């Protein structure tokens, strides 16, 4: 990410020949643009992540088995589905963002409908994993007790799977147009409703896992339905022109791009979730699984900050490349990297400072709390690394590099990091700490490679490729029917 003298920018215009301004001043301008997108996106991500995390927290006050059941279902079953849906939906970040930057507004609605067709079909294919989750969990090493409880909860969570299929294309559609405040308000209202009814059904009425499933499903569908009503009523400034048979045109080409996006993001999203699964194979796994789950809960909340920056930089890069403003796209990458790392340092410091206290927010078990405190150092390091890594992935999505990053992820995560974690955890007897330490090594390697790839990128050529991509996917005619 070499530094060039940046340029003041205006969207939807080619302004690469405008007069240069001071580096510090332009950093401030770009930072303001970034936060207008990242602020609401972070808030939305935290609210939506908190739906599952709060359910997990309330389950922890019911009992250790209930906490383990919700944790494993969230991390493994729903986590797998979330990764697939988020990944496949992220194809829209490239297409919608670059089409919007090029002024081809009408195609955004068509892209979203194509994504719905693909994701709803994928959701149907994932149903058997929910139905037969107990034997699947047992096969990967979970105890019979945890597998049965998590499997029952997974079956009740099938409606959430189809909410994911509709929600992620909607989010990418709105993000590309920078309508992030709409999603933030909707998510905030739903979170308030979810918190009250989770307490009421799970603890007050004593419905346990049944109450958890009811509130979590309803909350996700409230988000989907409210966002759809907004799009249908406002027409999203012309981006929504109604349902169209074009949604079924060139589906195979769209599937290929969606699969590349899914592979890239799933390999990232599942990586730390695998921690919970591997930890389940340790002797006496209930306490380590609960401790790892609490740490993953904290890490997940922190990751929502990085996910907000991921969305923001994806929009900035795709919009600017679509408009032909390659220097602005490059400078946006520098600004978001500096900002996210600074926030990562602060979050790591908070984890270190509160490591003796935060476990008790999630459990009343002294043994689980002590084990969680032991893992807090690794949690802090992971929080710092994950401040930059998702941001660089957002750059890749905005520029359309999904396939390249997928190969990088396979090598770093699953050929280096995961085997190292298993070796340290089981062969050398370091347990959960060893498993996590090895996997941190994979994150370090992947982050370093992405820094190098981003640094040597020819951004002028990326802008030219974005123009070609917009024309290929039907945007060259300005999206008019």
mmCIF file of C-alpha atoms in Angstrom, residues 212-475:
data_model
loop_
_atom_site.group_PDB
_atom_site.id
_atom_site.type_symbol
_atom_site.label_atom_id
_atom_site.label_comp_id
_atom_site.label_asym_id
_atom_site.label_seq_id
_atom_site.Cartn_x
_atom_site.Cartn_y
_atom_site.Cartn_z
ATOM 1 C CA UNK A 212 -34.381 -19.131 22.713
ATOM 2 C CA UNK A 213 -35.319 -20.595 19.318
ATOM 3 C CA UNK A 214 -38.622 -18.703 19.131
ATOM 4 C CA UNK A 215 -37.100 -15.287 19.850
ATOM 5 C CA UNK A 216 -34.043 -15.776 17.616
ATOM 6 C CA UNK A 217 -36.095 -16.893 14.598
ATOM 7 C CA UNK A 218 -38.651 -14.117 14.944
ATOM 8 C CA UNK A 219 -35.949 -11.462 15.372
ATOM 9 C CA UNK A 220 -34.145 -12.430 12.151
ATOM 10 C CA UNK A 221 -37.373 -12.486 10.168
ATOM 11 C CA UNK A 222 -38.349 -9.079 11.570
ATOM 12 C CA UNK A 223 -35.102 -7.681 10.137
ATOM 13 C CA UNK A 224 -35.745 -9.239 6.718
ATOM 14 C CA UNK A 225 -39.386 -8.173 6.457
ATOM 15 C CA UNK A 226 -38.729 -4.586 7.616
ATOM 16 C CA UNK A 227 -35.852 -4.113 5.166
ATOM 17 C CA UNK A 228 -37.976 -5.504 2.312
ATOM 18 C CA UNK A 229 -40.823 -3.123 3.152
ATOM 19 C CA UNK A 230 -38.379 -0.208 3.005
ATOM 20 C CA UNK A 231 -37.097 -1.285 -0.422
ATOM 21 C CA UNK A 232 -40.539 -1.985 -1.888
ATOM 22 C CA UNK A 233 -42.071 1.272 -0.601
ATOM 23 C CA UNK A 234 -39.215 3.669 -1.433
ATOM 24 C CA UNK A 235 -38.055 1.867 -4.616
ATOM 25 C CA UNK A 236 -34.554 2.568 -3.221
ATOM 26 C CA UNK A 237 -34.040 5.648 -5.431
ATOM 27 C CA UNK A 238 -34.650 3.666 -8.597
ATOM 28 C CA UNK A 239 -32.483 0.647 -7.733
ATOM 29 C CA UNK A 240 -35.651 -1.432 -7.202
ATOM 30 C CA UNK A 241 -37.905 -1.599 -10.260
ATOM 31 C CA UNK A 242 -39.947 -4.641 -9.217
ATOM 32 C CA UNK A 243 -39.493 -8.356 -9.791
ATOM 33 C CA UNK A 244 -37.967 -9.250 -13.138
ATOM 34 C CA UNK A 245 -37.367 -12.404 -15.200
ATOM 35 C CA UNK A 246 -33.812 -11.078 -15.628
ATOM 36 C CA UNK A 247 -33.208 -12.587 -12.176
ATOM 37 C CA UNK A 248 -33.003 -15.978 -13.918
ATOM 38 C CA UNK A 249 -30.672 -14.808 -16.727
ATOM 39 C CA UNK A 250 -27.056 -15.985 -16.745
ATOM 40 C CA UNK A 251 -27.498 -17.709 -13.390
ATOM 41 C CA UNK A 252 -24.536 -20.046 -13.902
ATOM 42 C CA UNK A 253 -22.101 -17.152 -14.311
ATOM 43 C CA UNK A 254 -23.567 -15.584 -11.188
ATOM 44 C CA UNK A 255 -23.281 -18.892 -9.326
ATOM 45 C CA UNK A 256 -19.568 -19.128 -10.148
ATOM 46 C CA UNK A 257 -18.865 -15.648 -8.779
ATOM 47 C CA UNK A 258 -21.008 -16.405 -5.705
ATOM 48 C CA UNK A 259 -19.154 -19.663 -5.087
ATOM 49 C CA UNK A 260 -15.765 -17.933 -5.294
ATOM 50 C CA UNK A 261 -16.986 -15.367 -2.757
ATOM 51 C CA UNK A 262 -18.423 -18.111 -0.533
ATOM 52 C CA UNK A 263 -15.215 -20.154 -0.523
ATOM 53 C CA UNK A 264 -13.142 -17.095 0.348
ATOM 54 C CA UNK A 265 -15.316 -15.883 3.226
ATOM 55 C CA UNK A 266 -16.320 -19.316 4.543
ATOM 56 C CA UNK A 267 -12.692 -20.337 4.942
ATOM 57 C CA UNK A 268 -12.189 -17.215 7.052
ATOM 58 C CA UNK A 269 -15.447 -17.384 8.991
ATOM 59 C CA UNK A 270 -15.208 -21.063 9.888
ATOM 60 C CA UNK A 271 -11.566 -20.959 10.902
ATOM 61 C CA UNK A 272 -12.017 -19.770 14.478
ATOM 62 C CA UNK A 273 -15.352 -21.577 14.761
ATOM 63 C CA UNK A 274 -13.401 -24.822 14.306
ATOM 64 C CA UNK A 275 -11.774 -24.023 17.665
ATOM 65 C CA UNK A 276 -15.018 -25.002 19.409
ATOM 66 C CA UNK A 277 -15.196 -28.301 17.503
ATOM 67 C CA UNK A 278 -11.561 -29.311 18.107
ATOM 68 C CA UNK A 279 -11.777 -28.338 21.773
ATOM 69 C CA UNK A 280 -14.706 -30.755 22.072
ATOM 70 C CA UNK A 281 -12.255 -33.607 21.464
ATOM 71 C CA UNK A 282 -10.222 -32.840 24.599
ATOM 72 C CA UNK A 283 -10.694 -34.916 27.725
ATOM 73 C CA UNK A 284 -13.528 -33.563 29.926
ATOM 74 C CA UNK A 285 -14.512 -31.061 27.213
ATOM 75 C CA UNK A 286 -17.534 -29.307 28.789
ATOM 76 C CA UNK A 287 -15.561 -26.619 30.672
ATOM 77 C CA UNK A 288 -13.028 -25.929 27.847
ATOM 78 C CA UNK A 289 -15.879 -25.783 25.287
ATOM 79 C CA UNK A 290 -17.782 -23.293 27.450
ATOM 80 C CA UNK A 291 -14.613 -21.195 27.988
ATOM 81 C CA UNK A 292 -13.721 -21.170 24.283
ATOM 82 C CA UNK A 293 -17.356 -20.328 23.457
ATOM 83 C CA UNK A 294 -17.284 -17.306 25.773
ATOM 84 C CA UNK A 295 -14.048 -16.111 24.175
ATOM 85 C CA UNK A 296 -15.507 -16.631 20.690
ATOM 86 C CA UNK A 297 -18.547 -14.646 21.804
ATOM 87 C CA UNK A 298 -16.315 -11.703 22.799
ATOM 88 C CA UNK A 299 -14.201 -12.101 19.654
ATOM 89 C CA UNK A 300 -17.373 -12.197 17.585
ATOM 90 C CA UNK A 301 -18.587 -8.889 18.985
ATOM 91 C CA UNK A 302 -15.187 -7.342 18.271
ATOM 92 C CA UNK A 303 -15.176 -8.883 14.799
ATOM 93 C CA UNK A 304 -18.348 -6.939 14.046
ATOM 94 C CA UNK A 305 -16.250 -3.755 14.192
ATOM 95 C CA UNK A 306 -13.887 -5.198 11.595
ATOM 96 C CA UNK A 307 -16.883 -6.454 9.605
ATOM 97 C CA UNK A 308 -18.242 -2.897 9.540
ATOM 98 C CA UNK A 309 -14.932 -1.662 8.139
ATOM 99 C CA UNK A 310 -14.966 -4.644 5.768
ATOM 100 C CA UNK A 311 -18.320 -3.482 4.390
ATOM 101 C CA UNK A 312 -17.228 0.173 4.265
ATOM 102 C CA UNK A 313 -13.978 -0.417 2.385
ATOM 103 C CA UNK A 314 -15.676 -2.860 0.044
ATOM 104 C CA UNK A 315 -18.188 -0.142 -0.876
ATOM 105 C CA UNK A 316 -15.490 2.536 -1.153
ATOM 106 C CA UNK A 317 -13.192 0.401 -3.348
ATOM 107 C CA UNK A 318 -15.966 -0.990 -5.576
ATOM 108 C CA UNK A 319 -17.655 2.422 -6.029
ATOM 109 C CA UNK A 320 -14.400 4.210 -6.847
ATOM 110 C CA UNK A 321 -13.104 1.499 -9.175
ATOM 111 C CA UNK A 322 -16.488 1.430 -10.912
ATOM 112 C CA UNK A 323 -16.205 5.201 -11.390
ATOM 113 C CA UNK A 324 -12.603 4.865 -12.633
ATOM 114 C CA UNK A 325 -11.073 6.629 -9.618
ATOM 115 C CA UNK A 326 -8.212 4.225 -8.936
ATOM 116 C CA UNK A 327 -6.049 6.591 -6.832
ATOM 117 C CA UNK A 328 -8.956 7.306 -4.533
ATOM 118 C CA UNK A 329 -9.602 3.571 -4.132
ATOM 119 C CA UNK A 330 -5.967 2.998 -3.222
ATOM 120 C CA UNK A 331 -5.915 5.822 -0.702
ATOM 121 C CA UNK A 332 -9.128 4.535 0.908
ATOM 122 C CA UNK A 333 -7.326 1.251 1.590
ATOM 123 C CA UNK A 334 -4.526 3.072 3.428
ATOM 124 C CA UNK A 335 -6.961 5.073 5.566
ATOM 125 C CA UNK A 336 -9.098 2.092 6.586
ATOM 126 C CA UNK A 337 -6.023 -0.006 7.436
ATOM 127 C CA UNK A 338 -4.556 2.641 9.757
ATOM 128 C CA UNK A 339 -7.931 3.252 11.411
ATOM 129 C CA UNK A 340 -8.831 -0.396 11.995
ATOM 130 C CA UNK A 341 -5.425 -1.301 13.458
ATOM 131 C CA UNK A 342 -5.651 1.625 15.902
ATOM 132 C CA UNK A 343 -9.064 0.377 17.053
ATOM 133 C CA UNK A 344 -7.668 -3.161 17.312
ATOM 134 C CA UNK A 345 -4.970 -1.998 19.726
ATOM 135 C CA UNK A 346 -7.606 -0.349 21.940
ATOM 136 C CA UNK A 347 -9.831 -3.456 21.929
ATOM 137 C CA UNK A 348 -6.879 -5.719 22.765
ATOM 138 C CA UNK A 349 -6.027 -3.488 25.727
ATOM 139 C CA UNK A 350 -9.634 -3.698 26.981
ATOM 140 C CA UNK A 351 -9.570 -7.513 26.817
ATOM 141 C CA UNK A 352 -6.295 -7.650 28.783
ATOM 142 C CA UNK A 353 -7.576 -5.188 31.400
ATOM 143 C CA UNK A 354 -10.878 -7.007 32.014
ATOM 144 C CA UNK A 355 -9.744 -10.643 31.718
ATOM 145 C CA UNK A 356 -10.526 -11.368 35.388
ATOM 146 C CA UNK A 357 -14.024 -9.921 35.157
ATOM 147 C CA UNK A 358 -15.711 -10.417 31.772
ATOM 148 C CA UNK A 359 -16.141 -14.248 32.086
ATOM 149 C CA UNK A 360 -18.710 -13.703 34.853
ATOM 150 C CA UNK A 361 -20.952 -11.836 32.425
ATOM 151 C CA UNK A 362 -21.495 -15.149 30.619
ATOM 152 C CA UNK A 363 -21.366 -17.850 33.276
ATOM 153 C CA UNK A 364 -21.939 -18.475 36.965
ATOM 154 C CA UNK A 365 -19.509 -21.434 36.909
ATOM 155 C CA UNK A 366 -16.215 -20.681 38.683
ATOM 156 C CA UNK A 367 -14.371 -23.392 36.712
ATOM 157 C CA UNK A 368 -15.509 -21.978 33.361
ATOM 158 C CA UNK A 369 -14.594 -18.431 34.431
ATOM 159 C CA UNK A 370 -11.065 -19.453 35.486
ATOM 160 C CA UNK A 371 -10.471 -21.299 32.197
ATOM 161 C CA UNK A 372 -11.772 -18.300 30.241
ATOM 162 C CA UNK A 373 -9.355 -15.964 32.052
ATOM 163 C CA UNK A 374 -6.456 -18.244 31.039
ATOM 164 C CA UNK A 375 -7.472 -17.895 27.385
ATOM 165 C CA UNK A 376 -7.845 -14.101 27.531
ATOM 166 C CA UNK A 377 -4.261 -13.403 26.383
ATOM 167 C CA UNK A 378 -4.846 -15.387 23.193
ATOM 168 C CA UNK A 379 -8.192 -13.652 22.783
ATOM 169 C CA UNK A 380 -6.490 -10.226 22.946
ATOM 170 C CA UNK A 381 -3.929 -11.202 20.287
ATOM 171 C CA UNK A 382 -6.704 -12.549 18.054
ATOM 172 C CA UNK A 383 -8.678 -9.330 18.468
ATOM 173 C CA UNK A 384 -5.672 -7.302 17.275
ATOM 174 C CA UNK A 385 -4.992 -9.521 14.246
ATOM 175 C CA UNK A 386 -8.649 -9.577 13.288
ATOM 176 C CA UNK A 387 -8.777 -5.786 13.214
ATOM 177 C CA UNK A 388 -6.807 -5.740 9.934
ATOM 178 C CA UNK A 389 -7.410 -9.124 8.296
ATOM 179 C CA UNK A 390 -11.173 -8.681 7.565
ATOM 180 C CA UNK A 391 -10.487 -5.181 6.235
ATOM 181 C CA UNK A 392 -8.029 -6.537 3.680
ATOM 182 C CA UNK A 393 -10.620 -9.150 2.745
ATOM 183 C CA UNK A 394 -13.093 -6.300 2.170
ATOM 184 C CA UNK A 395 -10.594 -4.733 -0.215
ATOM 185 C CA UNK A 396 -10.432 -8.067 -2.060
ATOM 186 C CA UNK A 397 -14.233 -8.245 -2.349
ATOM 187 C CA UNK A 398 -14.506 -4.653 -3.554
ATOM 188 C CA UNK A 399 -11.887 -5.290 -6.225
ATOM 189 C CA UNK A 400 -13.164 -8.764 -7.167
ATOM 190 C CA UNK A 401 -10.165 -10.830 -6.002
ATOM 191 C CA UNK A 402 -12.216 -13.512 -4.242
ATOM 192 C CA UNK A 403 -10.652 -16.492 -6.036
ATOM 193 C CA UNK A 404 -7.069 -15.401 -5.265
ATOM 194 C CA UNK A 405 -7.807 -14.847 -1.577
ATOM 195 C CA UNK A 406 -9.564 -18.232 -1.365
ATOM 196 C CA UNK A 407 -6.290 -19.966 -2.294
ATOM 197 C CA UNK A 408 -4.362 -17.843 0.225
ATOM 198 C CA UNK A 409 -6.861 -18.793 2.944
ATOM 199 C CA UNK A 410 -6.612 -22.505 2.198
ATOM 200 C CA UNK A 411 -2.829 -22.422 2.478
ATOM 201 C CA UNK A 412 -2.520 -20.242 5.568
ATOM 202 C CA UNK A 413 -5.473 -21.485 7.574
ATOM 203 C CA UNK A 414 -5.888 -25.138 6.732
ATOM 204 C CA UNK A 415 -2.397 -26.234 5.629
ATOM 205 C CA UNK A 416 -0.441 -24.211 8.229
ATOM 206 C CA UNK A 417 -2.614 -22.884 11.076
ATOM 207 C CA UNK A 418 -5.001 -25.757 11.758
ATOM 208 C CA UNK A 419 -2.380 -28.557 11.754
ATOM 209 C CA UNK A 420 -0.142 -26.410 13.976
ATOM 210 C CA UNK A 421 -3.008 -25.958 16.438
ATOM 211 C CA UNK A 422 -3.776 -29.687 16.544
ATOM 212 C CA UNK A 423 -0.075 -30.464 17.035
ATOM 213 C CA UNK A 424 0.294 -28.001 19.933
ATOM 214 C CA UNK A 425 -3.029 -28.866 21.528
ATOM 215 C CA UNK A 426 -2.923 -32.658 21.423
ATOM 216 C CA UNK A 427 0.605 -33.889 20.616
ATOM 217 C CA UNK A 428 2.360 -31.422 22.924
ATOM 218 C CA UNK A 429 -0.476 -31.371 25.466
ATOM 219 C CA UNK A 430 -1.140 -27.618 25.623
ATOM 220 C CA UNK A 431 -4.900 -28.165 25.323
ATOM 221 C CA UNK A 432 -7.175 -25.314 24.281
ATOM 222 C CA UNK A 433 -4.323 -22.778 24.561
ATOM 223 C CA UNK A 434 -2.178 -24.807 22.161
ATOM 224 C CA UNK A 435 -4.987 -25.264 19.629
ATOM 225 C CA UNK A 436 -5.682 -21.547 19.592
ATOM 226 C CA UNK A 437 -1.993 -20.543 19.457
ATOM 227 C CA UNK A 438 -1.368 -22.626 16.343
ATOM 228 C CA UNK A 439 -4.390 -21.172 14.607
ATOM 229 C CA UNK A 440 -3.216 -17.630 15.433
ATOM 230 C CA UNK A 441 -0.086 -18.471 13.425
ATOM 231 C CA UNK A 442 -2.278 -19.086 10.373
ATOM 232 C CA UNK A 443 -3.974 -15.709 10.801
ATOM 233 C CA UNK A 444 -0.572 -13.967 11.039
ATOM 234 C CA UNK A 445 0.652 -15.592 7.828
ATOM 235 C CA UNK A 446 -2.555 -14.814 5.920
ATOM 236 C CA UNK A 447 -2.526 -11.179 7.048
ATOM 237 C CA UNK A 448 1.105 -10.700 5.963
ATOM 238 C CA UNK A 449 0.397 -12.163 2.513
ATOM 239 C CA UNK A 450 -2.679 -9.955 2.034
ATOM 240 C CA UNK A 451 -0.617 -6.886 2.991
ATOM 241 C CA UNK A 452 1.930 -7.780 0.302
ATOM 242 C CA UNK A 453 -0.755 -8.495 -2.330
ATOM 243 C CA UNK A 454 -2.525 -5.190 -1.615
ATOM 244 C CA UNK A 455 0.770 -3.268 -1.633
ATOM 245 C CA UNK A 456 1.849 -4.442 -5.101
ATOM 246 C CA UNK A 457 -1.586 -4.042 -6.722
ATOM 247 C CA UNK A 458 -1.816 -2.001 -9.936
ATOM 248 C CA UNK A 459 -4.924 0.053 -9.101
ATOM 249 C CA UNK A 460 -5.194 1.609 -12.574
ATOM 250 C CA UNK A 461 -5.575 -1.881 -14.031
ATOM 251 C CA UNK A 462 -8.150 -2.758 -11.362
ATOM 252 C CA UNK A 463 -10.266 0.214 -12.455
ATOM 253 C CA UNK A 464 -10.097 -0.968 -16.066
ATOM 254 C CA UNK A 465 -11.161 -4.467 -15.030
ATOM 255 C CA UNK A 466 -14.074 -3.015 -13.032
ATOM 256 C CA UNK A 467 -15.328 -1.245 -16.179
ATOM 257 C CA UNK A 468 -15.149 -4.525 -18.084
ATOM 258 C CA UNK A 469 -16.957 -6.364 -15.282
ATOM 259 C CA UNK A 470 -19.824 -3.844 -15.180
ATOM 260 C CA UNK A 471 -20.346 -4.212 -18.937
ATOM 261 C CA UNK A 472 -20.172 -8.015 -18.731
ATOM 262 C CA UNK A 473 -22.896 -8.195 -16.097
ATOM 263 C CA UNK A 474 -25.292 -5.927 -17.925
ATOM 264 C CA UNK A 475 -24.388 -2.569 -16.490
#
